[in-house]
Coordinates of C-alpha atoms in Angstrom, one line a residue:
X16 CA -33.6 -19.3 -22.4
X17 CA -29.9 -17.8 -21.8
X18 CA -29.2 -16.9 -18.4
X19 CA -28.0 -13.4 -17.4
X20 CA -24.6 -14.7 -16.6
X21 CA -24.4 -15.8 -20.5
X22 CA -24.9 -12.4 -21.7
X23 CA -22.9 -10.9 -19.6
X24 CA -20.1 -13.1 -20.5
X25 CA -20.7 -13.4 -24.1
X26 CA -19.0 -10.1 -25.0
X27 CA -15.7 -11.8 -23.0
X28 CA -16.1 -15.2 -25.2
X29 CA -15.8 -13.2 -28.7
X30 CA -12.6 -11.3 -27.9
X31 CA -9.4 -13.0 -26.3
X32 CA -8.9 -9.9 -24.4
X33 CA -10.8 -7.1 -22.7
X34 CA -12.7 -4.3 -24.7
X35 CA -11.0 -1.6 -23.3
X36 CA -8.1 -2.4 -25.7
X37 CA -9.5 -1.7 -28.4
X38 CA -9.4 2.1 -27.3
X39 CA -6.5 1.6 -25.3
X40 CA -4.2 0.2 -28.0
X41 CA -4.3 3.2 -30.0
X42 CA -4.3 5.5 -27.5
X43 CA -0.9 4.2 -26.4
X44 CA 0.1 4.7 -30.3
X45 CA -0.7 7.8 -29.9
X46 CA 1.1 8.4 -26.9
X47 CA 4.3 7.1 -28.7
X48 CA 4.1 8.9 -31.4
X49 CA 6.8 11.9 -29.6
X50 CA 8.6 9.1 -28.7
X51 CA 9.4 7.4 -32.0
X52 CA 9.4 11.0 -33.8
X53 CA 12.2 11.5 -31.6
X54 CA 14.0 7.9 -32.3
X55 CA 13.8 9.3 -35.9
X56 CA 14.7 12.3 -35.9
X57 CA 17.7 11.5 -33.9
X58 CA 19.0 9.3 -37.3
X59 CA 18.2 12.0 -39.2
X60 CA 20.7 14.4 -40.7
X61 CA 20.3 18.4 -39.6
X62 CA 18.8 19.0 -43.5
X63 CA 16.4 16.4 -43.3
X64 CA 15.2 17.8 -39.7
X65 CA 15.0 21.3 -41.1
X66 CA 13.6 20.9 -44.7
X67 CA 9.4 22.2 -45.2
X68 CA 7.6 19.9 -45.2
X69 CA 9.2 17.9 -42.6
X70 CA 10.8 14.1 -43.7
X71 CA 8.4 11.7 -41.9
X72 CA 11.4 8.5 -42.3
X73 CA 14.7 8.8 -42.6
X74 CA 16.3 8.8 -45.8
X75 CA 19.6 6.6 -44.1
X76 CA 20.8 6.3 -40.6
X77 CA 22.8 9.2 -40.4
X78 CA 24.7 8.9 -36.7
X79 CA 26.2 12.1 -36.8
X80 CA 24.1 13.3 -34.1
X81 CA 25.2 11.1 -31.8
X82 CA 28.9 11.4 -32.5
X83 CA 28.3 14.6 -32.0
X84 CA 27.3 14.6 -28.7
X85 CA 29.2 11.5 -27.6
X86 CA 32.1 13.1 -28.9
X87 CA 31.6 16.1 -26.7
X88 CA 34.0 16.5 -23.8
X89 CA 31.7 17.7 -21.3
X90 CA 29.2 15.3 -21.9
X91 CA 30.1 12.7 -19.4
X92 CA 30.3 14.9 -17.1
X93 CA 27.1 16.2 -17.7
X94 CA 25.9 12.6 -17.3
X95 CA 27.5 12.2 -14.3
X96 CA 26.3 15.2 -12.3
X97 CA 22.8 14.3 -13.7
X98 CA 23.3 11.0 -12.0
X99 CA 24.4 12.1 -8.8
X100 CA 22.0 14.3 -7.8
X101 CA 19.4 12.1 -8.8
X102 CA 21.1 9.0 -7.0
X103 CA 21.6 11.5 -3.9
X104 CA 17.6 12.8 -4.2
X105 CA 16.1 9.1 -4.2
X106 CA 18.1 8.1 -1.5
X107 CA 17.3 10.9 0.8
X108 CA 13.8 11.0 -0.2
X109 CA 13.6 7.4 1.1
X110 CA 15.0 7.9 4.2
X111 CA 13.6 10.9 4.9
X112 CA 10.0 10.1 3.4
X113 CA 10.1 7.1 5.2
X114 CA 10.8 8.4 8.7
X115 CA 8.6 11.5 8.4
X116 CA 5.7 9.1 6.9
X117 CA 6.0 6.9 9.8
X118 CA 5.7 9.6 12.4
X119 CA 2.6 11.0 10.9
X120 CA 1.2 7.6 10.2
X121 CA 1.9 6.0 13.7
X122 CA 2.7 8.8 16.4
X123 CA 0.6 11.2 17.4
X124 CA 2.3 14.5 18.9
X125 CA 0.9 17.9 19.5
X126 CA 0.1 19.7 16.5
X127 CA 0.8 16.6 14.7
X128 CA -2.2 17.3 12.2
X129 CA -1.8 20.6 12.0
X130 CA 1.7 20.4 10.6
X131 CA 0.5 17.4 8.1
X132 CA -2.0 19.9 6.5
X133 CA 0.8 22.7 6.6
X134 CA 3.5 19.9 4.8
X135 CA 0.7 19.6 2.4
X136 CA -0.1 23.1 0.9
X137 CA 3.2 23.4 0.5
X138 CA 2.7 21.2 -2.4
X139 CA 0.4 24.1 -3.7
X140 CA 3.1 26.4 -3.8
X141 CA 4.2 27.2 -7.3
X142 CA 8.1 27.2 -8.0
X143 CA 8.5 30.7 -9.4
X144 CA 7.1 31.6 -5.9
X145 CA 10.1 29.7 -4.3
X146 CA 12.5 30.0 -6.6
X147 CA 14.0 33.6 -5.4
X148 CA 14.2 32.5 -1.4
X149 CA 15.7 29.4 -2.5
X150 CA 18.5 30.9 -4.7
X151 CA 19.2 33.7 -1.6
X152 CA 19.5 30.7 0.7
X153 CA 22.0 28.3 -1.2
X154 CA 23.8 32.1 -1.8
X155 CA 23.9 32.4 1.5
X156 CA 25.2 29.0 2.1
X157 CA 27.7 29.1 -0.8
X158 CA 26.4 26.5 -3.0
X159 CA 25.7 28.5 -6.0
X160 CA 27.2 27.2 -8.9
X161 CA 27.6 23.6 -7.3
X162 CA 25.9 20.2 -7.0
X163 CA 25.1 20.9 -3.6
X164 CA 22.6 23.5 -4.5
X165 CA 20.4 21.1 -7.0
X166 CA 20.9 18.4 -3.7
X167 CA 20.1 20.0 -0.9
X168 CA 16.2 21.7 -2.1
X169 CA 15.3 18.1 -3.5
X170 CA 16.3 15.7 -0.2
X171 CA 13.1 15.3 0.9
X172 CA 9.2 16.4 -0.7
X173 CA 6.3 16.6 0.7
X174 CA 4.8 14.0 -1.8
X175 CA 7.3 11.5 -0.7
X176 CA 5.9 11.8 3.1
X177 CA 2.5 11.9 2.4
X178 CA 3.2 8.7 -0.1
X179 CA 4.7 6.8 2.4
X180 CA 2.0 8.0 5.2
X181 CA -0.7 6.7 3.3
X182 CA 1.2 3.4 2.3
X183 CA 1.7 2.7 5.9
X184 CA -1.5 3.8 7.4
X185 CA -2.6 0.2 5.0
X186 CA -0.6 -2.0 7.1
X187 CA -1.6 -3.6 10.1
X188 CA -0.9 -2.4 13.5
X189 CA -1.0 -6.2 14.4
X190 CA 2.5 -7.0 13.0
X191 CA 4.2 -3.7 14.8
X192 CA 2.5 -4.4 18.1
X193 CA 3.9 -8.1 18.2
X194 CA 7.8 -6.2 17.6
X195 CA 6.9 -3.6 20.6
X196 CA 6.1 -6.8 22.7
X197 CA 9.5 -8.7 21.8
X198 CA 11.4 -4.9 22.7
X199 CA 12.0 -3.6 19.4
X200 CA 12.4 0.1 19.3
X201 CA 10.2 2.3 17.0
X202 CA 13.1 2.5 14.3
X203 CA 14.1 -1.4 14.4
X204 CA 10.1 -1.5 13.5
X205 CA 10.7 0.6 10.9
X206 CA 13.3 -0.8 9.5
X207 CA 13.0 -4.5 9.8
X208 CA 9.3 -4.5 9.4
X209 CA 7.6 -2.0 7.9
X210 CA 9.8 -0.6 5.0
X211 CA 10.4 -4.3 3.8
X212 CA 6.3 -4.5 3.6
X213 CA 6.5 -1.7 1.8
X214 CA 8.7 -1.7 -1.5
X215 CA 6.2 -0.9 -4.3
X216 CA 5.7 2.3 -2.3
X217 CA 9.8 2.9 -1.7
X218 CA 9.4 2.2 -5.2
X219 CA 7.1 4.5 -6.7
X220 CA 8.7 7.2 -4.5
X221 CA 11.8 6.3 -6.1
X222 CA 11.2 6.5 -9.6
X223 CA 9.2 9.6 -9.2
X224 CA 11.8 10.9 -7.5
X225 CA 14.4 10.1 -9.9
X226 CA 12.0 11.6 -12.7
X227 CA 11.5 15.3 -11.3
X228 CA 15.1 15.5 -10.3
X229 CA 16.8 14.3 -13.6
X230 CA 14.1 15.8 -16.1
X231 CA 14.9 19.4 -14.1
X232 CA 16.1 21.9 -16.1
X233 CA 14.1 25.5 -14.8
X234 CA 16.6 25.4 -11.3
X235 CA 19.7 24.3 -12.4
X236 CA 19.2 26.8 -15.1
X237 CA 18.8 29.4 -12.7
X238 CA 21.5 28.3 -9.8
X239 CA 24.5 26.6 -12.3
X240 CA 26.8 28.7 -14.2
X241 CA 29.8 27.1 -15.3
X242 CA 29.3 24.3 -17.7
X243 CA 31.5 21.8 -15.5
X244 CA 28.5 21.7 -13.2
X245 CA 25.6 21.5 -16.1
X246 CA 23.2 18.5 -15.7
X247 CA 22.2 16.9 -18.4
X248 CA 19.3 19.1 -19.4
X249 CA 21.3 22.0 -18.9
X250 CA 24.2 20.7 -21.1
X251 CA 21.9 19.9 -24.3
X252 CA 20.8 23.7 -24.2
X253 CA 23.9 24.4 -25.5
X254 CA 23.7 22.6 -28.8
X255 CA 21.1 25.1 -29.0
X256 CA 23.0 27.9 -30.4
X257 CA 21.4 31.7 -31.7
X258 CA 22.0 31.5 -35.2
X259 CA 22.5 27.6 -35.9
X260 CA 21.3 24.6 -33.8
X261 CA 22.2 21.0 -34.1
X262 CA 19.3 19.4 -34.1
X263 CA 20.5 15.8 -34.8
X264 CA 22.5 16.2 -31.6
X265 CA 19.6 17.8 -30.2
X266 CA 17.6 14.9 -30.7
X267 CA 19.9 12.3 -30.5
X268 CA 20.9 13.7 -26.1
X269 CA 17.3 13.4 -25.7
X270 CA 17.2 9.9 -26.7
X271 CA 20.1 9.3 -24.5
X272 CA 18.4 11.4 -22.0
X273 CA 15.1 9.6 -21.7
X274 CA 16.0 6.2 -21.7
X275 CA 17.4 5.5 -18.0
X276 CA 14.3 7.5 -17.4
X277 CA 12.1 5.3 -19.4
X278 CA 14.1 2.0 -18.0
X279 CA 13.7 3.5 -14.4
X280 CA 9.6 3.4 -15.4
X281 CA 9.3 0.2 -16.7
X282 CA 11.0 -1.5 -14.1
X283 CA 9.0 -0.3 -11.5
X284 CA 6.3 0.2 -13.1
X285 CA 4.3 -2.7 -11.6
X286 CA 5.2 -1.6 -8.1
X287 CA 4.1 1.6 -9.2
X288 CA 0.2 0.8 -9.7
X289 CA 0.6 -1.8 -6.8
X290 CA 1.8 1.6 -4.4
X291 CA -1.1 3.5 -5.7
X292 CA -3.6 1.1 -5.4
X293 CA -3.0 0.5 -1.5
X294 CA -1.9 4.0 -0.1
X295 CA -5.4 5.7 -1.2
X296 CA -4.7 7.4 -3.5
X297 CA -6.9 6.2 -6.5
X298 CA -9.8 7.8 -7.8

């Protein structure tokens, strides 16, 4: 008579992997499929991309698309700015995320929950709702039309504190009392103890970070106005034009555009699903 434990196994023994694959494999193809549409499409030539019915493979490798945009003068620039307001966001979110998420997790200070909940429904608070006080502000401040005003609205999110919070809330008090014994300050804890016990979630706040701010295009839309200060997203708008668009280059920026984003993902995407299983935040 087979034991429970051999039925139970038995599915396991007839497949070297587990079930799930077999709807998660082409569920991932599916996924892709935008993804390698856009990889061909970006080889395609602007007649191929516009005939009906729409060329499923390239006839040839046509590059044109992206000599077209390499070729572009501004494009490096665009590149650049992209990359330094994102470098400058992901840096400030970790500092800042990190200090604020320690306070809330570790200090407690009058109306300290009050202004946790407060920090929180922010994140309920739609962009168009925001978007007008924000422009008046960096008007105000004489940003508009500059990097500084894509900077200064993304240094620190309320996701970022609330990531960290719950990250460090998961560590034991035991380590940080020891550092108070030996006279280490609140911020030496910090910083030689509890941020280096907490990469994957200075990771995952990183990357997601580094997502929202360099796939942005609705703000810098709305506070840059001379193309030397275009992000990326903003620049490939212009091969957009009113009565003819270059959709090879089209195609082919995006593909330049998504891959540090997809490379920023796949590195970290371990510490990713280690952050989000420890801080709480899974289902």
């Amino acid at each position: 008579m087979r034991t429970a434990a051999h039925v139970t196994s038995s599915p396991r023994r007839l497949l070297p992997f587990s079930p799930w694959h077999l709807l998660l494999a082409p569920l991932s193809l599916l996924f892709a499929l935008p993804l390698l549409w856009l990889v061909l499409s970006s080889v395609m030539t602007n007649a191929e991309i516009n005939r009906f019915p729409p060329a499923l493979w390239p006839s040839g490798i046509d590059l044109g698309g992206y000599r077209y945009v390499l070729g572009n003068a501004m494009f490096p620039r665009w590149f650049a700015n992209s990359l330094i307001v994102s470098a400058v966001a992901v840096v400030a979110n970790l500092v800042f995320g990190a200090l604020g998420g320690y306070a809330f997790a570790r200090m407690r200070f009058l109306g300290s929950r009050t202004l946790m909940v407060a920090m929180l429904a922010t994140m309920a608070i739609p962009f168009q709702l925001t978007m007008i006080p924000t422009f008046l502000i960096m008007k105000r401040l004489g940003l508009i039309d500059t990097l500084g005003a894509l900077i200064i609205p993304s240094l620190v999110t309320p996701f970022a504190v609330f990531l960290l919070r719950q990250f460090f809330l998961s560590l034991p008090r035991e380590l940080e009392e020891a550092a108070w014994i030996d006279g280490c300050s609140r911020l030496r804890v910090l910083v030689l103890i509890v941020l280096p016990l907490s990469r994957p979630a200075l990771s995952t706040v990183a990357v997601l970070t580094f997502l929202t701010t360099w796939n942005d295009l609705s703000w810098p839309l709305i506070a840059i106005n001379h193309d030397s200060q275009y992000t990326l997203q903003l620049g490939l708008t212009t091969f957009q034009g009113q009565h003819h668009t270059q959709w090879a280059a089209v195609m082919a920026g995006n593909v330049i555009t998504v891959l540090p984003v997809l490379l920023a993902f796949l590195g970290a995407q371990k510490a990713f699903i280690q952050s989000i299983t420890s801080s709480g935040l899974k289902g």
